[in-house]
Amino acid sequence: MRAQKLTFAALAVVAGLSLTACQNGEDDLGQTAPSSASSASSASGGSGSGGTNQDGGKDSAGQGSGGQGTAAGTGSNANSKVGKCRTDDLDITASDSTIDGDTEGTVAVEFKNGGRDCVLSGYAGIDLKTSAGSLSAERTGEKATPMTLKNGKSVYFGINYPLNKSGGSGVRITALVVTPPDETKSFSLEWPGAATLPVTDGSGSQVKVGPMGSAGQGEG
């Protein structure tokens, strides 16, 4: 009888150990499952967070559109909703920006938007009225980036021309005529630079114009 009792006791111990091992195995799986669920939840949360970010993106875009507007303005979707700048929308002024020691003269032209937000792209047309007739400026060839000009904001571009150091009377400049990009209506104003250009053989224009934003002031 004693031997039989010992056998039963040994079996009970073995069964107990087996049960403990099974329980430990289930706990491991139980810990792993929440971890996987947590990862899935994080992925879901990432997606949900993405939705929140998208909403935030809309707010940011809205702020960009209402604030500086440059980044938003360069987007094709934004530009498709904004018309091009018209001559009548712009306050056009020019100032002498030549620095002492420069080999060329520089005039900076300012386009200040006095109306609705509008799109500017490329080069303005520049013509100088001179004592020898009309002289059209050539483009510098710099890359022109489309931009949205907000109401009340300004953009500048430069006109470079040779200084008359010949000692002669040269060619007298009487007026500056500016035509905004993609426009046909021009605006005439007083030339603020040096009074004359050197006389040339007529082989090409001595006057160069840069694209929108090419002058030092940038967009303001």
CSV table of C-alpha atoms in Angstrom, one decimal:
chain,number,residue,atom,x,y,z
A,1,MET,CA,0.0,0.0,0.0
A,2,ARG,CA,2.8,2.4,0.9
A,3,ALA,CA,4.4,1.8,-2.6
A,4,GLN,CA,1.1,2.5,-4.3
A,5,LYS,CA,0.6,5.8,-2.3
A,6,LEU,CA,4.1,6.9,-3.3
A,7,THR,CA,3.3,6.2,-6.9
A,8,PHE,CA,0.1,8.3,-6.8
A,9,ALA,CA,2.0,11.1,-5.1
A,10,ALA,CA,4.7,11.0,-7.8
A,11,LEU,CA,2.0,11.1,-10.5
A,12,ALA,CA,0.4,14.1,-8.8
A,13,VAL,CA,3.7,16.0,-8.7
A,14,VAL,CA,4.3,15.3,-12.4
A,15,ALA,CA,0.8,16.3,-13.3
A,16,GLY,CA,1.2,19.5,-11.3
A,17,LEU,CA,4.5,20.3,-13.1
A,18,SER,CA,2.8,19.7,-16.5
A,19,LEU,CA,-0.1,22.0,-15.6
A,20,THR,CA,2.4,24.7,-14.5
A,21,ALA,CA,4.3,24.4,-17.8
A,22,CYS,CA,1.1,24.8,-19.8
A,23,GLN,CA,0.0,27.8,-17.8
A,24,ASN,CA,3.4,29.4,-18.4
A,25,GLY,CA,3.1,28.7,-22.1
A,26,GLU,CA,-0.3,30.4,-22.2
A,27,ASP,CA,1.0,33.5,-20.3
A,28,ASP,CA,3.8,33.9,-22.9
A,29,LEU,CA,1.2,33.8,-25.7
A,30,GLY,CA,-1.0,36.1,-23.8
A,31,GLN,CA,1.8,38.7,-23.5
A,32,THR,CA,2.7,38.3,-27.1
A,33,ALA,CA,-0.8,38.9,-28.4
A,34,PRO,CA,-1.3,42.2,-26.7
A,35,SER,CA,2.0,43.3,-28.0
A,36,SER,CA,0.9,42.4,-31.6
A,37,ALA,CA,-2.4,44.1,-30.9
A,38,SER,CA,-0.5,47.1,-29.7
A,39,SER,CA,1.5,47.2,-32.9
A,40,ALA,CA,-1.6,46.9,-35.0
A,41,SER,CA,-3.2,49.6,-32.9
A,42,SER,CA,-0.1,51.8,-33.4
A,43,ALA,CA,-0.4,51.2,-37.1
A,44,SER,CA,-4.0,52.1,-36.9
A,45,GLY,CA,-3.2,55.0,-34.8
A,46,GLY,CA,-0.6,56.0,-37.3
A,47,SER,CA,-3.3,55.9,-39.9
A,48,GLY,CA,-5.6,57.9,-37.7
A,49,SER,CA,-2.7,60.2,-36.9
A,50,GLY,CA,-2.2,60.6,-40.6
A,51,GLY,CA,-5.8,61.7,-40.9
A,52,THR,CA,-5.2,64.2,-38.2
A,53,ASN,CA,-2.0,65.4,-39.9
A,54,GLN,CA,-4.0,65.8,-43.1
A,55,ASP,CA,-6.4,68.0,-41.3
A,56,GLY,CA,-3.4,69.8,-39.9
A,57,GLY,CA,-2.0,70.0,-43.4
A,58,LYS,CA,-5.2,71.7,-44.5
A,59,ASP,CA,-4.8,74.2,-41.7
A,60,SER,CA,-1.2,74.8,-42.5
A,61,ALA,CA,-2.0,75.3,-46.2
A,62,GLY,CA,-4.7,77.7,-45.2
A,63,GLN,CA,-2.2,79.6,-43.1
A,64,GLY,CA,0.3,79.6,-45.9
A,65,SER,CA,-2.3,80.9,-48.3
A,66,GLY,CA,-3.3,83.6,-45.9
A,67,GLY,CA,0.3,84.5,-44.8
A,68,GLN,CA,3.4,84.5,-47.0
A,69,GLY,CA,1.7,82.6,-49.8
A,70,THR,CA,4.8,81.9,-51.8
A,71,ALA,CA,5.0,78.1,-51.2
A,72,ALA,CA,1.2,77.8,-51.7
A,73,GLY,CA,1.4,80.1,-54.8
A,74,THR,CA,3.9,77.9,-56.5
A,75,GLY,CA,1.5,74.9,-56.5
A,76,SER,CA,-0.4,74.3,-59.6
A,77,ASN,CA,-3.6,73.8,-57.7
A,78,ALA,CA,-3.3,77.1,-56.0
A,79,ASN,CA,-2.3,78.9,-59.2
A,80,SER,CA,-5.2,77.4,-61.0
A,81,LYS,CA,-7.6,79.3,-58.7
A,82,VAL,CA,-5.7,82.6,-58.9
A,83,GLY,CA,-5.7,84.8,-62.0
A,84,LYS,CA,-2.6,86.3,-63.6
A,85,CYS,CA,-1.5,89.8,-62.5
A,86,ARG,CA,-2.9,92.6,-64.6
A,87,THR,CA,-1.2,95.9,-65.2
A,88,ASP,CA,-4.0,97.8,-63.6
A,89,ASP,CA,-3.6,95.6,-60.4
A,90,LEU,CA,0.1,96.7,-60.0
A,91,ASP,CA,1.7,99.8,-58.6
A,92,ILE,CA,4.9,99.9,-60.7
A,93,THR,CA,7.9,101.9,-59.6
A,94,ALA,CA,11.6,102.0,-60.4
A,95,SER,CA,14.7,103.1,-58.5
A,96,ASP,CA,18.4,103.3,-59.1
A,97,SER,CA,20.2,100.4,-57.5
A,98,THR,CA,23.7,101.0,-58.9
A,99,ILE,CA,26.5,100.5,-56.3
A,100,ASP,CA,29.7,102.5,-56.5
A,101,GLY,CA,32.3,100.6,-58.3
A,102,ASP,CA,29.9,98.5,-60.4
A,103,THR,CA,30.9,98.0,-64.0
A,104,GLU,CA,27.2,98.2,-65.0
A,105,GLY,CA,24.3,100.3,-63.9
A,106,THR,CA,21.3,98.7,-62.2
A,107,VAL,CA,17.7,99.7,-61.9
A,108,ALA,CA,15.3,97.8,-59.7
A,109,VAL,CA,11.7,97.7,-60.7
A,110,GLU,CA,9.0,97.0,-58.1
A,111,PHE,CA,5.6,95.4,-58.7
A,112,LYS,CA,3.4,96.1,-55.7
A,113,ASN,CA,0.0,94.3,-55.8
A,114,GLY,CA,-2.8,96.8,-55.1
A,115,GLY,CA,-5.7,94.4,-55.7
A,116,ARG,CA,-6.5,90.7,-55.6
A,117,ASP,CA,-3.9,87.9,-55.2
A,118,CYS,CA,-2.5,87.1,-58.6
A,119,VAL,CA,0.1,85.0,-60.4
A,120,LEU,CA,3.3,86.3,-61.9
A,121,SER,CA,5.5,84.2,-64.1
A,122,GLY,CA,8.5,84.9,-66.2
A,123,TYR,CA,9.9,88.2,-67.4
A,124,ALA,CA,8.4,91.6,-67.8
A,125,GLY,CA,8.8,93.4,-71.1
A,126,ILE,CA,11.3,96.4,-70.8
A,127,ASP,CA,11.7,99.1,-73.4
A,128,LEU,CA,13.8,102.3,-73.0
A,129,LYS,CA,12.7,105.3,-74.9
A,130,THR,CA,15.9,107.0,-76.1
A,131,SER,CA,17.0,109.9,-78.3
A,132,ALA,CA,17.9,107.3,-80.9
A,133,GLY,CA,14.6,105.4,-80.7
A,134,SER,CA,13.1,102.6,-78.7
A,135,LEU,CA,15.4,100.0,-77.2
A,136,SER,CA,14.1,96.6,-75.9
A,137,ALA,CA,15.9,94.8,-73.1
A,138,GLU,CA,17.0,91.2,-73.6
A,139,ARG,CA,16.3,88.5,-71.1
A,140,THR,CA,19.2,87.3,-68.9
A,141,GLY,CA,18.2,83.7,-69.3
A,142,GLU,CA,17.8,83.0,-65.6
A,143,LYS,CA,15.2,80.5,-64.6
A,144,ALA,CA,11.8,82.1,-64.0
A,145,THR,CA,9.7,80.6,-61.2
A,146,PRO,CA,5.9,81.2,-61.1
A,147,MET,CA,4.8,82.9,-57.9
A,148,THR,CA,1.6,84.2,-56.3
A,149,LEU,CA,1.8,87.8,-55.4
A,150,LYS,CA,-0.4,88.6,-52.4
A,151,ASN,CA,-2.4,91.7,-52.0
A,152,GLY,CA,-0.2,94.4,-50.6
A,153,LYS,CA,3.0,92.5,-51.3
A,154,SER,CA,5.9,93.4,-53.7
A,155,VAL,CA,8.3,91.6,-56.0
A,156,TYR,CA,11.4,93.1,-57.6
A,157,PHE,CA,13.5,92.5,-60.7
A,158,GLY,CA,16.5,94.1,-62.1
A,159,ILE,CA,17.5,95.9,-65.3
A,160,ASN,CA,21.2,96.0,-66.1
A,161,TYR,CA,22.7,98.5,-68.6
A,162,PRO,CA,26.2,99.7,-69.6
A,163,LEU,CA,27.4,102.9,-68.0
A,164,ASN,CA,28.5,105.6,-70.4
A,165,LYS,CA,32.2,106.2,-69.6
A,166,SER,CA,33.2,107.2,-73.1
A,167,GLY,CA,33.2,110.9,-72.3
A,168,GLY,CA,30.8,111.6,-75.1
A,169,SER,CA,27.1,112.6,-74.9
A,170,GLY,CA,25.9,109.1,-75.6
A,171,VAL,CA,22.3,108.1,-76.1
A,172,ARG,CA,19.9,109.9,-73.9
A,173,ILE,CA,17.2,107.9,-72.1
A,174,THR,CA,13.9,109.6,-71.9
A,175,ALA,CA,11.5,107.0,-70.4
A,176,LEU,CA,11.1,103.5,-69.1
A,177,VAL,CA,8.2,101.4,-70.4
A,178,VAL,CA,7.3,98.3,-68.4
A,179,THR,CA,4.9,95.5,-69.5
A,180,PRO,CA,4.1,92.9,-66.9
A,181,PRO,CA,4.4,89.2,-67.9
A,182,ASP,CA,1.6,87.9,-70.1
A,183,GLU,CA,0.2,91.4,-70.4
A,184,THR,CA,-0.3,93.7,-73.4
A,185,LYS,CA,-0.9,96.9,-71.4
A,186,SER,CA,2.3,98.8,-70.7
A,187,PHE,CA,3.1,101.4,-68.0
A,188,SER,CA,5.5,104.3,-68.7
A,189,LEU,CA,7.6,105.9,-66.0
A,190,GLU,CA,10.6,108.1,-65.5
A,191,TRP,CA,14.0,106.4,-65.9
A,192,PRO,CA,15.8,106.6,-62.6
A,193,GLY,CA,19.3,105.4,-63.7
A,194,ALA,CA,22.1,107.2,-65.5
A,195,ALA,CA,20.9,109.7,-68.1
A,196,THR,CA,22.7,108.2,-71.1
A,197,LEU,CA,23.9,104.9,-72.6
A,198,PRO,CA,27.1,104.6,-74.6
A,199,VAL,CA,26.8,104.6,-78.4
A,200,THR,CA,27.1,101.1,-79.9
A,201,ASP,CA,27.3,99.6,-83.4
A,202,GLY,CA,23.8,98.2,-83.0
A,203,SER,CA,24.9,94.6,-82.9
A,204,GLY,CA,22.6,93.8,-80.0
A,205,SER,CA,20.9,95.2,-77.0
A,206,GLN,CA,23.1,96.4,-74.2
A,207,VAL,CA,20.2,96.3,-71.7
A,208,LYS,CA,19.3,93.1,-69.9
A,209,VAL,CA,16.3,92.3,-67.7
A,210,GLY,CA,16.1,89.6,-65.1
A,211,PRO,CA,13.0,87.5,-64.1
A,212,MET,CA,10.6,88.2,-61.3
A,213,GLY,CA,12.4,88.2,-58.0
A,214,SER,CA,15.9,88.7,-59.5
A,215,ALA,CA,16.6,92.0,-57.8
A,216,GLY,CA,18.3,92.1,-54.4
A,217,GLN,CA,15.2,93.1,-52.4
A,218,GLY,CA,13.5,89.8,-53.3
A,219,GLU,CA,9.8,89.5,-52.5
A,220,GLY,CA,8.4,91.7,-49.7
